[in-house]
Structures are given as C-alpha cells and as structure tokens.
PDB file of C-alpha atoms in Angstrom:
ATOM      1  CA  HIS X   1     152.193 104.372 108.628  1.00  0.00           C
ATOM      2  CA  MET X   2     153.253 105.850 111.932  1.00  0.00           C
ATOM      3  CA  ALA X   3     155.485 104.093 112.986  1.00  0.00           C
ATOM      4  CA  GLU X   4     157.961 105.458 110.159  1.00  0.00           C
ATOM      5  CA  ILE X   5     156.456 108.929 110.172  1.00  0.00           C
ATOM      6  CA  PHE X   6     156.954 109.585 114.221  1.00  0.00           C
ATOM      7  CA  PRO X   7     159.820 109.324 114.961  1.00  0.00           C
ATOM      8  CA  TRP X   8     160.422 111.635 111.662  1.00  0.00           C
ATOM      9  CA  LEU X   9     158.024 113.927 112.800  1.00  0.00           C
ATOM     10  CA  LYS X  10     160.140 113.648 116.155  1.00  0.00           C
ATOM     11  CA  SER X  11     163.348 114.342 114.534  1.00  0.00           C
ATOM     12  CA  LEU X  12     162.115 117.504 112.427  1.00  0.00           C
ATOM     13  CA  GLY X  13     161.354 119.216 116.135  1.00  0.00           C
ATOM     14  CA  THR X  14     156.878 119.234 115.155  1.00  0.00           C
ATOM     15  CA  ILE X  15     156.401 117.190 118.180  1.00  0.00           C
ATOM     16  CA  PRO X  16     154.895 119.456 120.650  1.00  0.00           C
ATOM     17  CA  LYS X  17     157.046 119.091 123.952  1.00  0.00           C
ATOM     18  CA  GLU X  18     153.881 118.207 125.560  1.00  0.00           C
ATOM     19  CA  LEU X  19     153.244 115.065 124.013  1.00  0.00           C
ATOM     20  CA  LYS X  20     157.333 114.670 124.453  1.00  0.00           C
ATOM     21  CA  ASP X  21     156.146 112.262 126.418  1.00  0.00           C
ATOM     22  CA  ILE X  22     154.670 109.611 124.084  1.00  0.00           C
ATOM     23  CA  ARG X  23     157.817 106.812 123.408  1.00  0.00           C
ATOM     24  CA  THR X  24     156.265 105.050 119.958  1.00  0.00           C
ATOM     25  CA  VAL X  25     153.029 105.425 117.545  1.00  0.00           C
ATOM     26  CA  ASN X  26     152.039 102.844 115.094  1.00  0.00           C
ATOM     27  CA  GLY X  27     149.038 101.698 112.793  1.00  0.00           C
ATOM     28  CA  LEU X  28     147.326 103.680 110.233  1.00  0.00           C
ATOM     29  CA  ILE X  29     145.907 107.485 110.087  1.00  0.00           C
ATOM     30  CA  HIS X  30     144.408 107.817 106.936  1.00  0.00           C
ATOM     31  CA  ILE X  31     144.491 111.556 105.894  1.00  0.00           C
ATOM     32  CA  ASP X  32     141.708 112.822 103.658  1.00  0.00           C
ATOM     33  CA  ARG X  33     143.203 116.918 103.316  1.00  0.00           C
ATOM     34  CA  VAL X  34     145.694 118.509 104.757  1.00  0.00           C
ATOM     35  CA  THR X  35     146.952 121.830 104.848  1.00  0.00           C
ATOM     36  CA  LEU X  36     150.716 123.372 106.138  1.00  0.00           C
ATOM     37  CA  ALA X  37     152.108 127.163 106.230  1.00  0.00           C
ATOM     38  CA  GLY X  38     155.218 128.387 107.609  1.00  0.00           C
ATOM     39  CA  PRO X  39     158.797 128.317 107.098  1.00  0.00           C
ATOM     40  CA  LEU X  40     160.127 125.893 104.994  1.00  0.00           C
ATOM     41  CA  LEU X  41     163.597 125.383 107.338  1.00  0.00           C
ATOM     42  CA  HIS X  42     162.030 125.878 110.444  1.00  0.00           C
ATOM     43  CA  PRO X  43     159.110 122.743 111.009  1.00  0.00           C
ATOM     44  CA  GLU X  44     158.836 123.555 115.094  1.00  0.00           C
ATOM     45  CA  LYS X  45     156.594 126.533 113.409  1.00  0.00           C
ATOM     46  CA  TRP X  46     154.645 125.174 110.750  1.00  0.00           C
ATOM     47  CA  LYS X  47     150.819 125.579 111.188  1.00  0.00           C
ATOM     48  CA  ILE X  48     148.629 122.098 110.027  1.00  0.00           C
ATOM     49  CA  GLN X  49     145.745 121.724 109.424  1.00  0.00           C
ATOM     50  CA  SER X  50     144.722 117.796 108.799  1.00  0.00           C
ATOM     51  CA  ARG X  51     140.802 115.745 108.699  1.00  0.00           C
ATOM     52  CA  GLY X  52     140.978 111.772 108.818  1.00  0.00           C
ATOM     53  CA  LYS X  53     140.480 108.879 109.994  1.00  0.00           C
ATOM     54  CA  PHE X  54     142.410 106.174 112.605  1.00  0.00           C
ATOM     55  CA  GLU X  55     143.001 102.037 112.607  1.00  0.00           C
ATOM     56  CA  GLN X  56     145.011 100.557 114.725  1.00  0.00           C
ATOM     57  CA  LEU X  57     146.743 103.222 115.886  1.00  0.00           C
ATOM     58  CA  GLY X  58     148.665 101.851 118.642  1.00  0.00           C
ATOM     59  CA  ILE X  59     150.338 104.731 121.374  1.00  0.00           C
ATOM     60  CA  HIS X  60     152.913 104.151 124.182  1.00  0.00           C
ATOM     61  CA  SER X  61     153.041 106.339 126.824  1.00  0.00           C
ATOM     62  CA  LYS X  62     154.689 106.415 130.254  1.00  0.00           C
ATOM     63  CA  LYS X  63     151.276 108.850 132.012  1.00  0.00           C
ATOM     64  CA  LEU X  64     148.559 106.336 130.178  1.00  0.00           C
ATOM     65  CA  PRO X  65     148.187 103.662 132.551  1.00  0.00           C
ATOM     66  CA  GLY X  66     149.220 101.123 129.950  1.00  0.00           C
ATOM     67  CA  PRO X  67     149.098 101.028 125.938  1.00  0.00           C
ATOM     68  CA  LEU X  68     146.777 103.044 124.093  1.00  0.00           C
ATOM     69  CA  GLN X  69     144.920 100.760 120.820  1.00  0.00           C
ATOM     70  CA  ILE X  70     142.744 103.349 118.553  1.00  0.00           C
ATOM     71  CA  LEU X  71     140.095 100.092 117.265  1.00  0.00           C
ATOM     72  CA  ARG X  72     138.982 103.370 114.825  1.00  0.00           C
ATOM     73  CA  GLY X  73     137.875 106.760 115.274  1.00  0.00           C
ATOM     74  CA  GLN X  74     137.717 109.930 112.912  1.00  0.00           C
ATOM     75  CA  PHE X  75     139.430 113.089 114.011  1.00  0.00           C
ATOM     76  CA  ALA X  76     140.141 116.602 112.695  1.00  0.00           C
ATOM     77  CA  SER X  77     142.941 118.613 114.032  1.00  0.00           C
ATOM     78  CA  GLN X  78     143.411 122.696 113.760  1.00  0.00           C
ATOM     79  CA  ASP X  79     147.140 124.068 115.624  1.00  0.00           C
ATOM     80  CA  THR X  80     147.499 123.141 118.920  1.00  0.00           C
ATOM     81  CA  ARG X  81     143.546 121.243 119.115  1.00  0.00           C
ATOM     82  CA  LEU X  82     142.815 118.109 118.418  1.00  0.00           C
ATOM     83  CA  GLY X  83     139.485 116.319 117.526  1.00  0.00           C
ATOM     84  CA  VAL X  84     137.696 112.989 117.594  1.00  0.00           C
ATOM     85  CA  ASN X  85     134.748 111.423 117.060  1.00  0.00           C
ATOM     86  CA  ASP X  86     133.318 107.980 116.571  1.00  0.00           C
ATOM     87  CA  MET X  87     136.143 106.193 118.453  1.00  0.00           C
ATOM     88  CA  GLU X  88     136.386 102.768 120.013  1.00  0.00           C
ATOM     89  CA  ALA X  89     139.656 102.108 122.131  1.00  0.00           C
ATOM     90  CA  THR X  90     141.241 100.275 124.475  1.00  0.00           C
ATOM     91  CA  ILE X  91     143.609 101.423 127.501  1.00  0.00           C
ATOM     92  CA  GLY X  92     145.525  97.829 129.000  1.00  0.00           C
ATOM     93  CA  GLU X  93     142.983  95.262 129.787  1.00  0.00           C
ATOM     94  CA  SER X  94     140.184  98.579 129.557  1.00  0.00           C
ATOM     95  CA  THR X  95     138.262  99.244 126.581  1.00  0.00           C
ATOM     96  CA  LEU X  96     135.790 102.794 125.647  1.00  0.00           C
ATOM     97  CA  SER X  97     133.627 103.047 122.936  1.00  0.00           C
ATOM     98  CA  ASN X  98     131.685 105.863 121.212  1.00  0.00           C
ATOM     99  CA  ILE X  99     133.934 108.298 121.844  1.00  0.00           C
ATOM    100  CA  THR X 100     134.297 112.101 121.551  1.00  0.00           C
ATOM    101  CA  GLY X 101     136.130 114.975 122.553  1.00  0.00           C
ATOM    102  CA  GLY X 102     139.003 116.678 122.327  1.00  0.00           C
ATOM    103  CA  ILE X 103     142.756 117.904 122.959  1.00  0.00           C
ATOM    104  CA  ASP X 104     144.866 121.105 122.961  1.00  0.00           C
ATOM    105  CA  TRP X 105     147.875 121.481 123.755  1.00  0.00           C
ATOM    106  CA  GLY X 106     148.229 125.659 123.344  1.00  0.00           C
ATOM    107  CA  ASP X 107     147.189 128.042 125.609  1.00  0.00           C
ATOM    108  CA  ALA X 108     144.686 126.506 126.782  1.00  0.00           C
ATOM    109  CA  ASP X 109     146.150 123.328 127.377  1.00  0.00           C
ATOM    110  CA  ARG X 110     142.902 121.071 128.219  1.00  0.00           C
ATOM    111  CA  ILE X 111     141.846 117.283 127.376  1.00  0.00           C
ATOM    112  CA  THR X 112     138.122 116.612 127.316  1.00  0.00           C
ATOM    113  CA  ILE X 113     136.879 113.110 126.653  1.00  0.00           C
ATOM    114  CA  VAL X 114     133.230 111.615 126.665  1.00  0.00           C
ATOM    115  CA  SER X 115     132.258 108.176 126.393  1.00  0.00           C
ATOM    116  CA  GLY X 116     129.918 106.037 126.038  1.00  0.00           C
ATOM    117  CA  SER X 117     130.206 101.812 127.233  1.00  0.00           C
ATOM    118  CA  THR X 118     132.682 101.903 129.306  1.00  0.00           C
ATOM    119  CA  SER X 119     135.041  98.839 131.521  1.00  0.00           C
ATOM    120  CA  LEU X 120     137.774  99.899 132.847  1.00  0.00           C
ATOM    121  CA  ARG X 121     139.814  97.603 135.175  1.00  0.00           C
ATOM    122  CA  VAL X 122     140.403  98.903 138.131  1.00  0.00           C
ATOM    123  CA  ASN X 123     143.894  97.436 139.532  1.00  0.00           C
ATOM    124  CA  GLU X 124     145.285  98.818 136.212  1.00  0.00           C
ATOM    125  CA  LEU X 125     143.936 101.929 136.498  1.00  0.00           C
ATOM    126  CA  ASN X 126     144.691 102.083 140.876  1.00  0.00           C
ATOM    127  CA  THR X 127     148.204 101.287 139.936  1.00  0.00           C
ATOM    128  CA  TRP X 128     148.443 104.558 137.773  1.00  0.00           C
ATOM    129  CA  LEU X 129     146.760 106.354 139.665  1.00  0.00           C
ATOM    130  CA  LYS X 130     149.103 105.641 142.635  1.00  0.00           C
ATOM    131  CA  LYS X 131     152.389 106.444 140.945  1.00  0.00           C
ATOM    132  CA  HIS X 132     150.608 110.246 139.377  1.00  0.00           C
ATOM    133  CA  LYS X 133     152.439 112.639 141.992  1.00  0.00           C
ATOM    134  CA  TYR X 134     148.615 114.607 142.407  1.00  0.00           C
ATOM    135  CA  THR X 135     147.223 111.449 143.281  1.00  0.00           C
ATOM    136  CA  ARG X 136     149.452 108.632 144.661  1.00  0.00           C
ATOM    137  CA  GLY X 137     149.696 110.924 148.688  1.00  0.00           C
ATOM    138  CA  TYR X 138     145.895 110.204 148.131  1.00  0.00           C
ATOM    139  CA  LEU X 139     146.139 105.915 147.853  1.00  0.00           C
ATOM    140  CA  LYS X 140     149.514 105.395 148.860  1.00  0.00           C
ATOM    141  CA  LYS X 141     148.202 104.259 152.610  1.00  0.00           C
ATOM    142  CA  LEU X 142     144.229 102.671 150.726  1.00  0.00           C
ATOM    143  CA  PRO X 143     144.619  98.654 150.055  1.00  0.00           C
ATOM    144  CA  PRO X 144     144.398  98.115 146.699  1.00  0.00           C
ATOM    145  CA  LEU X 145     141.493  97.663 144.719  1.00  0.00           C
ATOM    146  CA  SER X 146     140.865  94.927 141.749  1.00  0.00           C
ATOM    147  CA  GLY X 147     137.754  94.042 139.175  1.00  0.00           C
ATOM    148  CA  THR X 148     136.410  96.015 137.112  1.00  0.00           C
ATOM    149  CA  LEU X 149     134.432  99.198 136.654  1.00  0.00           C
ATOM    150  CA  GLY X 150     132.007  99.237 134.154  1.00  0.00           C
ATOM    151  CA  LEU X 151     130.421 102.590 133.530  1.00  0.00           C
ATOM    152  CA  LYS X 152     127.154 103.414 131.122  1.00  0.00           C
ATOM    153  CA  SER X 153     129.284 106.695 130.501  1.00  0.00           C
ATOM    154  CA  LEU X 154     132.527 109.108 131.098  1.00  0.00           C
ATOM    155  CA  LYS X 155     132.807 112.597 130.920  1.00  0.00           C
ATOM    156  CA  LEU X 156     136.733 113.990 131.399  1.00  0.00           C
ATOM    157  CA  ASN X 157     138.045 117.685 132.025  1.00  0.00           C
ATOM    158  CA  SER X 158     141.201 118.287 132.646  1.00  0.00           C
ATOM    159  CA  PRO X 159     144.140 120.179 132.265  1.00  0.00           C
ATOM    160  CA  LEU X 160     146.433 118.104 130.320  1.00  0.00           C
ATOM    161  CA  GLN X 161     149.886 118.905 131.623  1.00  0.00           C
ATOM    162  CA  SER X 162     150.487 117.807 135.264  1.00  0.00           C
ATOM    163  CA  PRO X 163     146.652 118.600 136.306  1.00  0.00           C
ATOM    164  CA  LYS X 164     146.860 118.941 139.760  1.00  0.00           C
ATOM    165  CA  PHE X 165     143.812 116.974 141.565  1.00  0.00           C
ATOM    166  CA  GLU X 166     141.489 120.233 142.124  1.00  0.00           C
ATOM    167  CA  GLN X 167     141.603 121.002 138.193  1.00  0.00           C
ATOM    168  CA  ILE X 168     140.261 118.280 137.585  1.00  0.00           C
ATOM    169  CA  ARG X 169     136.329 117.281 136.463  1.00  0.00           C
ATOM    170  CA  PHE X 170     135.023 113.897 135.821  1.00  0.00           C
ATOM    171  CA  SER X 171     131.484 112.280 135.836  1.00  0.00           C
ATOM    172  CA  ALA X 172     129.880 109.223 135.484  1.00  0.00           C
ATOM    173  CA  GLU X 173     126.930 106.942 135.293  1.00  0.00           C
ATOM    174  CA  PHE X 174     127.555 102.759 136.657  1.00  0.00           C
ATOM    175  CA  ASP X 175     126.790  99.778 134.781  1.00  0.00           C
ATOM    176  CA  THR X 176     127.534  96.316 136.650  1.00  0.00           C
ATOM    177  CA  SER X 177     131.012  96.918 139.056  1.00  0.00           C
ATOM    178  CA  ASN X 178     132.755  94.118 140.685  1.00  0.00           C
ATOM    179  CA  LEU X 179     135.532  95.297 143.133  1.00  0.00           C
ATOM    180  CA  LYS X 180     137.215  94.147 145.572  1.00  0.00           C
ATOM    181  CA  SER X 181     140.230  95.290 148.552  1.00  0.00           C
ATOM    182  CA  LYS X 182     141.200  94.095 151.472  1.00  0.00           C
ATOM    183  CA  LEU X 183     139.408  97.343 152.303  1.00  0.00           C
ATOM    184  CA  PHE X 184     136.031  95.944 152.520  1.00  0.00           C
ATOM    185  CA  PRO X 185     134.136  93.190 154.278  1.00  0.00           C
ATOM    186  CA  GLY X 186     133.530  91.388 151.005  1.00  0.00           C
ATOM    187  CA  PRO X 187     132.724  91.297 147.313  1.00  0.00           C
ATOM    188  CA  LEU X 188     130.959  95.302 146.156  1.00  0.00           C
ATOM    189  CA  ARG X 189     128.963  95.059 143.215  1.00  0.00           C
ATOM    190  CA  ILE X 190     127.642  98.414 142.089  1.00  0.00           C
ATOM    191  CA  ASP X 191     124.259  97.804 139.881  1.00  0.00           C
ATOM    192  CA  ARG X 192     123.623 101.614 139.386  1.00  0.00           C
ATOM    193  CA  GLY X 193     124.596 105.024 140.341  1.00  0.00           C
ATOM    194  CA  LYS X 194     126.452 108.206 139.652  1.00  0.00           C
ATOM    195  CA  ILE X 195     129.857 109.679 140.314  1.00  0.00           C
ATOM    196  CA  GLY X 196     130.901 112.774 140.297  1.00  0.00           C
ATOM    197  CA  LEU X 197     135.111 113.996 140.988  1.00  0.00           C
ATOM    198  CA  ALA X 198     135.405 118.480 141.139  1.00  0.00           C
ATOM    199  CA  ASP X 199     136.718 120.634 143.710  1.00  0.00           C
ATOM    200  CA  GLU X 200     138.767 117.730 145.422  1.00  0.00           C
ATOM    201  CA  ARG X 201     135.791 116.438 146.070  1.00  0.00           C
ATOM    202  CA  LEU X 202     134.041 113.078 145.153  1.00  0.00           C
ATOM    203  CA  VAL X 203     130.143 112.503 145.400  1.00  0.00           C
ATOM    204  CA  LEU X 204     128.096 109.249 145.143  1.00  0.00           C
ATOM    205  CA  THR X 205     124.582 109.672 144.064  1.00  0.00           C
ATOM    206  CA  ASP X 206     121.187 106.795 143.185  1.00  0.00           C
ATOM    207  CA  CYS X 207     123.902 103.861 143.916  1.00  0.00           C
ATOM    208  CA  ASN X 208     122.385 100.292 144.252  1.00  0.00           C
ATOM    209  CA  GLY X 209     124.039  97.470 144.269  1.00  0.00           C
ATOM    210  CA  THR X 210     125.385  94.792 147.285  1.00  0.00           C
ATOM    211  CA  PHE X 211     128.134  94.134 149.708  1.00  0.00           C
ATOM    212  CA  GLY X 212     129.282  91.095 150.373  1.00  0.00           C
ATOM    213  CA  LYS X 213     125.638  90.039 151.581  1.00  0.00           C
ATOM    214  CA  SER X 214     124.383  93.073 152.359  1.00  0.00           C
TER     215      SER X 214
END
C-alpha cells in the first residue's frame, strides 16, 4: 500500500534525489521477489532488487503534465534501474497502452519508453511544455494548441534529469489526430504519417490529412 510505504521510504532517505519531485504515491505494488543488502543504519546505501506488478498505482509529480495512473503493469528493478512492461497508464486525460521501458537514475541517467496506441490531450501537453525551462522558449510566442493527438506507436529516449532539448529523441506514427490553433486557418486533421524529433529538428514524413477544407 504505497500511500503508507512511500512516505516511510522518503523518511529513511532511500528515495534517490532524482525522484524527490514525486509528491505522493498511492495504490498497490505486488512484490513477487525482493532482495536487499546494505549497512543496517544507512538505508540510503541499500541495494534493492525486486520484481512484481502494479495495480491502480497513482503518482503525482510536478514534473509530469498531470497525475500519472498506472492501471496495470509488471516491473523488475535492480539498484538504480527500473524496467517495466505490459503497462497501461493515463497521464491527466491522456492514455498510453502496451508500454515497455526503463529508467536509470544512476550514471546512465536515461529514460526510454516504447508504447502502442496512445491518445494525448494537446492542451495538457502544451501547458506542460510551456512551463518546462528547455521548451518554453521555443513555444512562448506560439498560440496554444488544443485537440487530441492520436498515435499508433511512440518511442522516447531522453536524459531523466533536466534534459536539454537537443538530447531528446522522439518518434511516433500518427493515428487519427485532430488539432486546433489560432495559428491555423482551420482545424487540422491528420490520418497518417510519422513525426520525429532529433538534434533539435522536428520532421514530418508521409503525412495525409485535411487542413480546414483543404
């Protein structure tokens, strides 16, 4: 029961400083196996390995665009690495399915995510990006976007802590997406295509859709 366990772990100092932005955690983690080693009176030095599954796990962090709700999923952790698979989740009003990925808050300091069908609420994503110190400069002069970004697949590779824009690698394949903005002469509907971000370049390929009446 993470509503009880998470505050206790924070008080012991076992939560890595890279994850201190997590405010609250609730829901269940079922642990099938765990091993722990380290000096008894220094829990911050404990080495933990575990595996199990999530059930209705809720996470609130100021670094996320909304509350993260992990409906189900499996995990395995070792020291500073956490791997997940078969995960279904929501972030605010956005949904992600069939997620696999990994987080390393040690020397590698990376997060990788691969997901299946994904639906992103653009207004939530836009508000979050405009607050982020590495993207707000790019977006502050643009009118806000709204609508839904539908993706058949999504891949993300990025530093976990304070990534610079040029360090982020992102690619996705569009499903039906509907976007609105004062920047556009009419609603933008995308039925097919790919989008990629690498080396500060955003690239669209093989796109098909409608732009207002065009």
